[in-house]
Short mmCIF file of C-alpha atoms in Angstrom, two decimals:
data_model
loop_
_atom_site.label_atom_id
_atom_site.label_comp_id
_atom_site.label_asym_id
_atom_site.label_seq_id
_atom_site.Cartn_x
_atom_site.Cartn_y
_atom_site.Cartn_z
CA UNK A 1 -5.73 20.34 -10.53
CA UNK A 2 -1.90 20.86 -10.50
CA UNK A 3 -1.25 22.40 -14.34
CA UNK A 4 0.61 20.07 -16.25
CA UNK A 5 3.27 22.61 -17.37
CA UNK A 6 4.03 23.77 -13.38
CA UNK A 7 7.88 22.81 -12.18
CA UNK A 8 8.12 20.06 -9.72
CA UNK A 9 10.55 18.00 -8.49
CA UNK A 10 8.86 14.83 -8.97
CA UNK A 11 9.39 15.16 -12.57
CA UNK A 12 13.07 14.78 -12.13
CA UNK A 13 12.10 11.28 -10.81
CA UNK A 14 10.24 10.73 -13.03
CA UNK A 15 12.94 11.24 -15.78
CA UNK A 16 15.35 8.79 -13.60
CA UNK A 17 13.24 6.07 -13.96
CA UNK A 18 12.22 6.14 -17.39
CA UNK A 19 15.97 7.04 -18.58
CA UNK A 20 17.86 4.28 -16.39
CA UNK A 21 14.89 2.27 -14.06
CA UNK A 22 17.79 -0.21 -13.50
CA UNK A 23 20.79 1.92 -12.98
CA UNK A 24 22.01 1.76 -9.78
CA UNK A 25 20.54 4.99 -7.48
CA UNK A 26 21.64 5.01 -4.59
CA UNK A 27 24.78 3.30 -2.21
CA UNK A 28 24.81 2.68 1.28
CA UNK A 29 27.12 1.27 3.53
CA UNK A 30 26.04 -0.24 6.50
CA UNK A 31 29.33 0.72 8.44
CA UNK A 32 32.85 1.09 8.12
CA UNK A 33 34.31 -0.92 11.77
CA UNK A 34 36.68 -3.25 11.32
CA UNK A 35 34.39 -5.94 11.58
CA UNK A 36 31.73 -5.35 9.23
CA UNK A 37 33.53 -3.33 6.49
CA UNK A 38 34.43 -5.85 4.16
CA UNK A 39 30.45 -6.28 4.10
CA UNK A 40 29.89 -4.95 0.32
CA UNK A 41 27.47 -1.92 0.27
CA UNK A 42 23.78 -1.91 -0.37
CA UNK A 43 22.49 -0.87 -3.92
CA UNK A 44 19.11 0.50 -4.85
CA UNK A 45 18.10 0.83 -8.51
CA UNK A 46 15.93 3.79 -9.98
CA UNK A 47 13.09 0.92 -10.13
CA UNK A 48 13.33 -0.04 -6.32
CA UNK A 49 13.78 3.45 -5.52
CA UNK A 50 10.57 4.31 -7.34
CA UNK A 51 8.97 1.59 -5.41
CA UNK A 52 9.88 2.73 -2.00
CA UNK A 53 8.84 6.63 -2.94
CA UNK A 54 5.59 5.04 -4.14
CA UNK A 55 4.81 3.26 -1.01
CA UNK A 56 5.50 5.96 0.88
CA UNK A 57 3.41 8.38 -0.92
CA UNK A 58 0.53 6.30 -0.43
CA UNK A 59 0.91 5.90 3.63
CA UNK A 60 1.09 10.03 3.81
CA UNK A 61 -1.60 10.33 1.19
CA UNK A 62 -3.70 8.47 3.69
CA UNK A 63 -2.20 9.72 6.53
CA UNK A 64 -1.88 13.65 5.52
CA UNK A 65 -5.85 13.37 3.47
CA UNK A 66 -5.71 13.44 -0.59
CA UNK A 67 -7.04 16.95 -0.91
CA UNK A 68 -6.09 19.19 1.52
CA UNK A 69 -7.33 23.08 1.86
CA UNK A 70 -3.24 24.50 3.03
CA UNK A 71 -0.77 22.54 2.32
CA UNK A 72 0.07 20.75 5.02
CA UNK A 73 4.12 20.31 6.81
CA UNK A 74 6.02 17.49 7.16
CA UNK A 75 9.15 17.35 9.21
CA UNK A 76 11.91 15.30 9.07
CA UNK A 77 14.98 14.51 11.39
CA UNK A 78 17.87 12.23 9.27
CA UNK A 79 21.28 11.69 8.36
CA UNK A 80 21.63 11.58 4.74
CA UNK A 81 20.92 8.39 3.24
CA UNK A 82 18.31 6.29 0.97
CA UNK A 83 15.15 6.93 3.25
CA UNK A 84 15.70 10.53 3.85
CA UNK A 85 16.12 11.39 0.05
CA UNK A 86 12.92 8.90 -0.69
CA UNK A 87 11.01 10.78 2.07
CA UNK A 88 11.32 14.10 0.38
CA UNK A 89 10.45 13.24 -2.81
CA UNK A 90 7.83 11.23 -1.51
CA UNK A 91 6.39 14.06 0.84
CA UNK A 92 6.48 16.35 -2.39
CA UNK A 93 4.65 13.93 -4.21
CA UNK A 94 1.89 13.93 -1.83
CA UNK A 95 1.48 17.86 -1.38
CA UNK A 96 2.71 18.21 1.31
CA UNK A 97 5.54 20.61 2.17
CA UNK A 98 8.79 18.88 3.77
CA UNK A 99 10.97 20.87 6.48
CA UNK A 100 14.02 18.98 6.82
CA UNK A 101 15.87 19.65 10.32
CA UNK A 102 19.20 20.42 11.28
CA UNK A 103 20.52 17.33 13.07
CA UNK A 104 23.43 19.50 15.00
CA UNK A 105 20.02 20.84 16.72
CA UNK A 106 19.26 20.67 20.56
CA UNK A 107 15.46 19.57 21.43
CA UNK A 108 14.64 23.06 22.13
CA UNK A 109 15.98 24.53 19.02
CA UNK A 110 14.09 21.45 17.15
CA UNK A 111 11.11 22.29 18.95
CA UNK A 112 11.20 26.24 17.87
CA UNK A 113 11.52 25.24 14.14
CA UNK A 114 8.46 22.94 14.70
CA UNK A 115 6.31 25.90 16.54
CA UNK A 116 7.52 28.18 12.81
CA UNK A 117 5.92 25.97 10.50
CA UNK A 118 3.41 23.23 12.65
CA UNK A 119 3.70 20.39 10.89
CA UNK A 120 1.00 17.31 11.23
CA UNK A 121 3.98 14.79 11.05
CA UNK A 122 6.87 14.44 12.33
CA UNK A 123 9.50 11.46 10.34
CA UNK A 124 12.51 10.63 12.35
CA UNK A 125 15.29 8.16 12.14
CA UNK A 126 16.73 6.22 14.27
CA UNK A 127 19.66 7.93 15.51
CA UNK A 128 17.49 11.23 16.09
CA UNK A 129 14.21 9.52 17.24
CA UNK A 130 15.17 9.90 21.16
CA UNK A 131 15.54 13.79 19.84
CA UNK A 132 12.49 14.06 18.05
CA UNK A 133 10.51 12.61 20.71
CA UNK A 134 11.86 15.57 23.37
CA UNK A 135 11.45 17.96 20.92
CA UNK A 136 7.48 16.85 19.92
CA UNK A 137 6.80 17.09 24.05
CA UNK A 138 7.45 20.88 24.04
CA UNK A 139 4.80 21.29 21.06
CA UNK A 140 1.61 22.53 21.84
CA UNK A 141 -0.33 20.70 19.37
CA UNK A 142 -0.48 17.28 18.56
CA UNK A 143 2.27 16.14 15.82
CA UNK A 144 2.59 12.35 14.96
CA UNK A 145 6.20 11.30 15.14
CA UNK A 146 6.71 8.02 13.04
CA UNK A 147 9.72 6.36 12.12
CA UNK A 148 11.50 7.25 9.04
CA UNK A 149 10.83 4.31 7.02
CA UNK A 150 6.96 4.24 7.69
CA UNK A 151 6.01 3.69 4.52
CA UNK A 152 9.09 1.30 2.92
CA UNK A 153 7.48 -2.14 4.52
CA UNK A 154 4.60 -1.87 2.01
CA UNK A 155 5.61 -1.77 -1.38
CA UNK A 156 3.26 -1.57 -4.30
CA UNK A 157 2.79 -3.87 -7.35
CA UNK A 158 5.45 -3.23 -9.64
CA UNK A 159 2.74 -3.23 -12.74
CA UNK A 160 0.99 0.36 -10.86
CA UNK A 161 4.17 2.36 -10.72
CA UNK A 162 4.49 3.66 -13.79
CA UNK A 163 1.03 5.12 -14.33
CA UNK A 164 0.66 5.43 -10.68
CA UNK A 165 3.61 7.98 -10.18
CA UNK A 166 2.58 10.15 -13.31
CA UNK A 167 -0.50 10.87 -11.83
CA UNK A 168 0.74 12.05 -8.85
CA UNK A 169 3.17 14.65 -10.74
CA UNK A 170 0.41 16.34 -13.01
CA UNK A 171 -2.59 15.59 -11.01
CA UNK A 172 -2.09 16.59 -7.48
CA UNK A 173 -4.36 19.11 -5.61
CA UNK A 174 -3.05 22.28 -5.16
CA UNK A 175 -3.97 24.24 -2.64
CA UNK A 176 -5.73 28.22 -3.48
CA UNK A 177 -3.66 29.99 -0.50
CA UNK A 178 -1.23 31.88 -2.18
CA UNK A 179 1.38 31.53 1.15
CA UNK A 180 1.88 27.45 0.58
CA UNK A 181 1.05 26.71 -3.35
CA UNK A 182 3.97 25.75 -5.64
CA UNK A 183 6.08 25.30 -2.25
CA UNK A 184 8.52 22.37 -1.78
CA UNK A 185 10.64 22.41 1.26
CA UNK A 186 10.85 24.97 3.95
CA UNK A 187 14.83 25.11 5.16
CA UNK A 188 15.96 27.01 7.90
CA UNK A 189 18.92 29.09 8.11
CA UNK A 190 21.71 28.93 10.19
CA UNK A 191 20.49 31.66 12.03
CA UNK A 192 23.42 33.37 12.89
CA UNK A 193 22.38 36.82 13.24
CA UNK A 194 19.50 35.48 14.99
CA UNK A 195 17.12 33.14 15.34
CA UNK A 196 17.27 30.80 12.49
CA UNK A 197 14.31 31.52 9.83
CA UNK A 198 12.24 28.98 7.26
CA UNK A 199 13.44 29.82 3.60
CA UNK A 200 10.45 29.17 1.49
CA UNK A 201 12.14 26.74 -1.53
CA UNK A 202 9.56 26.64 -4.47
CA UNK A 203 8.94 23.70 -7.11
CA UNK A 204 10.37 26.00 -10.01
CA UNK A 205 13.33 27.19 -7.83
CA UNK A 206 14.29 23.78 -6.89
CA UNK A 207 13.90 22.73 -10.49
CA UNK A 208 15.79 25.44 -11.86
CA UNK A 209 18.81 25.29 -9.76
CA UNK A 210 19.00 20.94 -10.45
CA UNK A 211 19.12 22.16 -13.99
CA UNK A 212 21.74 24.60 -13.62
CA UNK A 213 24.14 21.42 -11.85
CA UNK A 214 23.63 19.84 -15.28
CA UNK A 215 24.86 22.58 -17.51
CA UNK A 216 28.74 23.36 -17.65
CA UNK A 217 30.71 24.11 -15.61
CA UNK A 218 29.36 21.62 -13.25
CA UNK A 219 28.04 19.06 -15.59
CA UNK A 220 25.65 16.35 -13.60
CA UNK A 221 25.38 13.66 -15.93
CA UNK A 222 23.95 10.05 -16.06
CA UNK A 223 27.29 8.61 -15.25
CA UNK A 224 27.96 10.78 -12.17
CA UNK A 225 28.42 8.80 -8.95
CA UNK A 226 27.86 11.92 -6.12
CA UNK A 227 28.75 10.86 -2.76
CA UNK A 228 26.24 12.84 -0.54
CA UNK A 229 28.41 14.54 2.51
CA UNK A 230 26.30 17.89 2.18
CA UNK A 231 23.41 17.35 4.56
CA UNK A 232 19.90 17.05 3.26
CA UNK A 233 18.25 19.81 5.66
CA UNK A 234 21.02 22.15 3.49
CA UNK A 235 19.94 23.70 0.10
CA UNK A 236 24.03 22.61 -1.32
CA UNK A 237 23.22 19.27 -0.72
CA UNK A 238 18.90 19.26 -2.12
CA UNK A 239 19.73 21.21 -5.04
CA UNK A 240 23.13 18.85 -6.01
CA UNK A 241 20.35 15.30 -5.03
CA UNK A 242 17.72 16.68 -7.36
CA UNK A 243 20.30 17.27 -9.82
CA UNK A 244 21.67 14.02 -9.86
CA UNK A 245 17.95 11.99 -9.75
CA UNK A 246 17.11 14.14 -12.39
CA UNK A 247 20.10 12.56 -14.68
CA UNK A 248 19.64 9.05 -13.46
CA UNK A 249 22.73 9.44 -11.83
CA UNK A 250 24.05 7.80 -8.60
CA UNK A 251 24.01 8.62 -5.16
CA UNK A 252 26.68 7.09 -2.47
CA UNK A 253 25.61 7.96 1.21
CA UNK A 254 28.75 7.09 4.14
CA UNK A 255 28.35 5.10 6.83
CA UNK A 256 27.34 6.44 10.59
CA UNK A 257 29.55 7.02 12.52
CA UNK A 258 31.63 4.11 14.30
CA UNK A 259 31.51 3.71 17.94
CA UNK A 260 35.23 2.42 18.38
CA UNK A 261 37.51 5.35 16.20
CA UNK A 262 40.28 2.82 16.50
CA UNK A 263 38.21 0.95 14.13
CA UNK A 264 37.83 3.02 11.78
CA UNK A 265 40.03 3.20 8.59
CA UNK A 266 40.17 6.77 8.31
CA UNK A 267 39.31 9.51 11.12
CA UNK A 268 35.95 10.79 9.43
CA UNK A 269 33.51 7.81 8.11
CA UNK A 270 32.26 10.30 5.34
CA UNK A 271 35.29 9.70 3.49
CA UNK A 272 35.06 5.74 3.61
CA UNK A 273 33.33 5.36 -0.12
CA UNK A 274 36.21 7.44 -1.47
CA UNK A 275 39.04 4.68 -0.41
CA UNK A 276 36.85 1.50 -0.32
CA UNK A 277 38.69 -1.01 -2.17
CA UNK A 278 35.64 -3.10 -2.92
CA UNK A 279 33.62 -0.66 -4.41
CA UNK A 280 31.47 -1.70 -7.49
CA UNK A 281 30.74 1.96 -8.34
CA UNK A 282 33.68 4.16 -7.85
CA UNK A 283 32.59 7.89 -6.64
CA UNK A 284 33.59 10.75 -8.97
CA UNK A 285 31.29 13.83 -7.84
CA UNK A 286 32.05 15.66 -4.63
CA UNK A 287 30.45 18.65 -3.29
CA UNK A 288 32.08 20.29 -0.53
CA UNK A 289 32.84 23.52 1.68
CA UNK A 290 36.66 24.32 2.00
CA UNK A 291 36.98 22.68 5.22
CA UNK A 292 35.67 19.68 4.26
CA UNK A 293 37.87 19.27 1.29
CA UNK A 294 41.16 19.98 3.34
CA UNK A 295 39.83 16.88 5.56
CA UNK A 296 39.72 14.93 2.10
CA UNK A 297 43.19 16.32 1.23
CA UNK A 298 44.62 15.63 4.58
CA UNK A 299 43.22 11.90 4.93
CA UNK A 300 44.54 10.75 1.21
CA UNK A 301 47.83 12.30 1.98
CA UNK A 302 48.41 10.59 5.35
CA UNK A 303 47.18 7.19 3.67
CA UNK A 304 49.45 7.76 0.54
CA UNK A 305 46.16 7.77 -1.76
CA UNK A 306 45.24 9.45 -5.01
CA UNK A 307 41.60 9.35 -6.61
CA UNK A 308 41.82 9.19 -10.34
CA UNK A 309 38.65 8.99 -10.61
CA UNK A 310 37.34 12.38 -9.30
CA UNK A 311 35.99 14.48 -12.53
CA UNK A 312 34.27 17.06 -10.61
CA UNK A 313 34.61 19.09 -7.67
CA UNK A 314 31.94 21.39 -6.53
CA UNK A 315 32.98 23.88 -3.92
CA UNK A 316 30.74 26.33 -1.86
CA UNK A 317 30.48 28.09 1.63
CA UNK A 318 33.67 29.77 1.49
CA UNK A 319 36.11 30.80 -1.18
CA UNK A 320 38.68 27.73 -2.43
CA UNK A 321 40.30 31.00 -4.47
CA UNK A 322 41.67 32.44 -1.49
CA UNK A 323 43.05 29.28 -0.47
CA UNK A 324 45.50 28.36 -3.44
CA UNK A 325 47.32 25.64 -1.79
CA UNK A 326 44.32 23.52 -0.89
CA UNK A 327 43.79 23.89 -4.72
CA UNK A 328 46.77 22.65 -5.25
CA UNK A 329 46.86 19.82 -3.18
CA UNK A 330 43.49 18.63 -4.07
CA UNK A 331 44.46 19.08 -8.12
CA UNK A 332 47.48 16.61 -7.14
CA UNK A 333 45.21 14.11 -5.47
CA UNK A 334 42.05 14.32 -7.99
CA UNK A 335 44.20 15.14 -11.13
CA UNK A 336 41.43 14.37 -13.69
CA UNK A 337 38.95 16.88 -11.45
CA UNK A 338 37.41 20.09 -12.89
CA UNK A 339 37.39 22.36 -9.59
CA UNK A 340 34.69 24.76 -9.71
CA UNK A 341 33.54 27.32 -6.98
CA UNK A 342 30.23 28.15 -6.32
CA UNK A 343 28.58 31.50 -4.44
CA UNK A 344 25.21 30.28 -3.00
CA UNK A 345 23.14 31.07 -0.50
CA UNK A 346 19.90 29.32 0.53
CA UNK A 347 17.35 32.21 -0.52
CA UNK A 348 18.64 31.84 -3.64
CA UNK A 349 17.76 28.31 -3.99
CA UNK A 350 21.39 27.41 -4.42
CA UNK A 351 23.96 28.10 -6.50
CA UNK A 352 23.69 32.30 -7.71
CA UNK A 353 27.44 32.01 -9.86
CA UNK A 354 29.97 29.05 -10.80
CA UNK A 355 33.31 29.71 -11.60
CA UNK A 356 35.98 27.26 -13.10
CA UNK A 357 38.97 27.33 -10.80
CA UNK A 358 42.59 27.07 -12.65
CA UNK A 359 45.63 27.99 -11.63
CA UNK A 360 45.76 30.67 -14.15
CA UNK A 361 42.85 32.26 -12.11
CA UNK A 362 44.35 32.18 -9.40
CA UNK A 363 47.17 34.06 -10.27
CA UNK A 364 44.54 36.81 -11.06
CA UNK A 365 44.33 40.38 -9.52
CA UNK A 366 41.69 39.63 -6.56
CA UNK A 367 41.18 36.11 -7.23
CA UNK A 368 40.50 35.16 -3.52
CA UNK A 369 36.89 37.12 -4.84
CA UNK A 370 36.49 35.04 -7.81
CA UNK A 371 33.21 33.82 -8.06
CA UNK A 372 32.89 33.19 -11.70
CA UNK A 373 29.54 33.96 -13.58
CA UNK A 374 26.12 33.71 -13.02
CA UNK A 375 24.37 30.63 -13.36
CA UNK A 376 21.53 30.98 -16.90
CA UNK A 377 18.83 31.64 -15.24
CA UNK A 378 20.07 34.19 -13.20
CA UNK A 379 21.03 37.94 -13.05
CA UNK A 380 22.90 39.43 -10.79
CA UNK A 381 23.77 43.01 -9.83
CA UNK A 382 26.44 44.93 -6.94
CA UNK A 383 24.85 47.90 -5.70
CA UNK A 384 25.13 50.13 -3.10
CA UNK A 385 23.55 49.12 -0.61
CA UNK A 386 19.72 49.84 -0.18
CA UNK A 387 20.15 51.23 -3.53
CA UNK A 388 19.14 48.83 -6.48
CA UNK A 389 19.21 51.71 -8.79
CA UNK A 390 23.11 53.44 -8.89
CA UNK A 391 25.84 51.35 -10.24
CA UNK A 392 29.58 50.88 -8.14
CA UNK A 393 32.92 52.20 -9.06
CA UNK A 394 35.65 49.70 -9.03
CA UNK A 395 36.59 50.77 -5.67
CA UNK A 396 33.51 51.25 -3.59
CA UNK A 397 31.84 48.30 -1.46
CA UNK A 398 28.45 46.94 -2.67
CA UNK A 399 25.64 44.38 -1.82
CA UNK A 400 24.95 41.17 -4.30
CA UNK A 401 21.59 41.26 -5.84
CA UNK A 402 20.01 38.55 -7.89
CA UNK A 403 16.75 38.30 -9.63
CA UNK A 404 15.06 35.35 -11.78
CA UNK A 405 13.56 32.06 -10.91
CA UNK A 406 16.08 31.05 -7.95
CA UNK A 407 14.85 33.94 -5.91
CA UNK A 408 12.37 32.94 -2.98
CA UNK A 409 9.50 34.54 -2.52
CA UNK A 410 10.40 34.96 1.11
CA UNK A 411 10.61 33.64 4.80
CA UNK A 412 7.87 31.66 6.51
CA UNK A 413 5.88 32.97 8.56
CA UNK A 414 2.20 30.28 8.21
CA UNK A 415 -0.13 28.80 6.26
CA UNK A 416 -2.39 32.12 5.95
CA UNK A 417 0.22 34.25 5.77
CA UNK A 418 2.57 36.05 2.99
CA UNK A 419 5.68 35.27 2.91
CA UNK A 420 8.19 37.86 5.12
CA UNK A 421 9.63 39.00 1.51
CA UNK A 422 11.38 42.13 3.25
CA UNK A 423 15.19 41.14 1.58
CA UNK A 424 12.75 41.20 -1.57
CA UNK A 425 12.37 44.80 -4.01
CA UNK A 426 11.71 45.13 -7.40
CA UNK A 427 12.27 41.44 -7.82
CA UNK A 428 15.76 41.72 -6.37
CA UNK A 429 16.78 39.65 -3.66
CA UNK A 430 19.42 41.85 -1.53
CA UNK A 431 21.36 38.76 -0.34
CA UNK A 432 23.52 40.97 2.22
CA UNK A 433 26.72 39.61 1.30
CA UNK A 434 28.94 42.49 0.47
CA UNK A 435 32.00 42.80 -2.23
#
């Protein structure tokens, strides 16, 4: 049976809905056209949330079997929103591993990332269910494609939750194969020196990186309202979810996009929750890449907006430090916001340093490199490269290493097979990023 002291994510979900059942959890707006934005958004509590993970855990319990030899793969194909968070925690719940997709992908690039890790089902949403479909004909194997929401029509008795989802944290089956137990999600990588390869994401990892988004500098807390533009299929936008389900926190999801742009009130929908005037909970967590916070910056200085109440934001996939006026402007919009810059990469889990930006740093010998420290549970080294064992000057070039917890223990490659751990030596992971 699954030891009770073993990491997993469920836990964190646990925690939510002991700590706040009837905070609110999640925010979704329905759309942001002209004619349906005044429509107020829809709010989920930590108890309804529960409900929904629970009665989707039962239909894949059923569906998937309760004890199965390998753990078996379930895919999923989503924008972020309420369903696609639910569906991962509830896919973890039931043992199963989840390989959320890249929505950017064509069917045949869908299709190859299916053929890597053969999953038995296949969760789409609407938007992406034409895509799905195409991409399930190329398989060679049968894989059941259901709708997203499969399991949110049945919900249980409120009076079996509690006990109900407990269980399924310290008591489910894991399996003895050594290439799929402890495993959580399977994300693929960009793939852009090549065709795009399954990270293996572990229960600890995951756990351990959520936990690191609630220490300082970053700070997750109960009261933090995240608005979730980082796509689920991305380990940035997992690790920052788990993070804030683990608090009790809140999670604000945009609407789709709008079919008429002239209805729109800004030019990207993602923004809407940050200028929505009728707001009950006002958002005051972002996580973003650079380019996505000069689209923030650009929109609230065209509409003559501030946001006051921004306390924190998180920036990774590029370096904000080398980009001192987008600093600045987004310190004069968001002047209560603690900027801090993150180095991550998905092998890692997520987040390897954080560094607290200020303008004194930048104003710092090679600050366009800042990257802070390393997160706790982490260690990190600059060697040359291929060489874990000699130390750099000041001047020479060197490859990041990390070792601890984060670290994966490698690439898919099956069920019944190890891990590719080839970026793996001595417990270092040679990220390939060079300084």
């Amino acid at each position: 049976r699954h030891p009770r002291g073993m990491a997993h994510v469920c836990h964190g979900l646990a925690r939510a809905c002991t700590v706040n059942p009837d905070g609110v959890a999640t925010v979704e707006y329905a759309s942001c056209d002209a004619a349906t934005r005044d429509q107020p958004p829809r709010l989920t509590s930590w108890r309804e949330f529960h409900r929904a993970v629970q009665a989707l855990y039962t239909r894949l319990r059923a569906r998937l079997g309760a004890t199965p030899t390998s753990k078996p793969r379930v895919a999923i194909l989503a924008g972020n929103g309420c369903g696609m968070l639910q569906s991962l925690y509830a896919i973890a719940a039931a043992g199963a591993i989840a390989v959320p997709l890249n929505v950017r992908w064509e069917p045949a690039e869908l299709a190859s990332a299916l053929s890597d890790t053969t999953p038995q089902l296949f969760l789409a949403d609407e938007a992406q269910f034409s895509k799905a479909e195409a991409a399930v004909s190329q398989c060679a194997w049968p894989v059941a494609l259901e709708p997203l929401a499969m399991g949110q029509r049945e919900l249980l008795p409120e009076e079996l939750l509690h006990e109900e989802l407990g269980e399924l944290v310290v008591s489910a089956e894991e399996p003895s194969d050594a290439a799929t137990s402890g495993v959580a999600f399977i994300l693929f990588t960009s793939g852009t020196s090549g065709k795009a390869k399954g990270v293996v994401i572990t229960h600890a990892m995951a756990v351990c990186q959520a936990m690191a988004k609630v220490c300082a500098p970053v700070g997750i807390a109960q009261d933090s309202v995240f608005l979730s533009v980082v796509p689920l299929f991305h380990i940035g936008g997992i690790s920052t979810s788990l993070a804030v389900t683990m608090m009790g926190g809140t999670h604000v999801f945009s609407p789709p996009n709008s079919k008429s742009a002239r209805s729109r009130p800004l030019k990207s929908p993602l923004l809407y929750p940050l200028v929505d005037s009728l707001a009950r909970i006002a958002v005051n967590t972002l996580v973003v890449v650079p380019t996505m916070l000069h689209m923030v910056t650009s929109e609230l200085t065209r509409m003559g907006r501030r946001l006051p109440n921004i306390r924190l934001v998180l920036v990774g996939g590029g370096s904000l430090s080398a980009l001192p006026s987008l600093f600045q402007e987004a310190k004069a919009l968001m002047p209560g916001a603690v900027v801090v810059q993150t180095y991550a990469c998905t092998e890692a889990g997520s987040s390897v340093t954080f560094g607290l930006l200020t303008e004194a740093v930048l104003t710092l010998e090679g600050a366009a490199c800042f990257a802070g420290q390393p997160v706790p549970h982490a260690e990190i080294r600059i060697r040359l490269k291929d060489d874990e064992s000699r130390d750099l000057s000041k001047e020479a070039v060197g490859e990041i290493l990390t070792r601890g917890p984060h670290v994966t223990p490698g690439y898919w490659r099956g069920p019944d097979v190890p891990c590719d751990s080839s970026r793996i030596r001595n417990g270092w992971l040679h990220t390939g990023r060079l300084v």
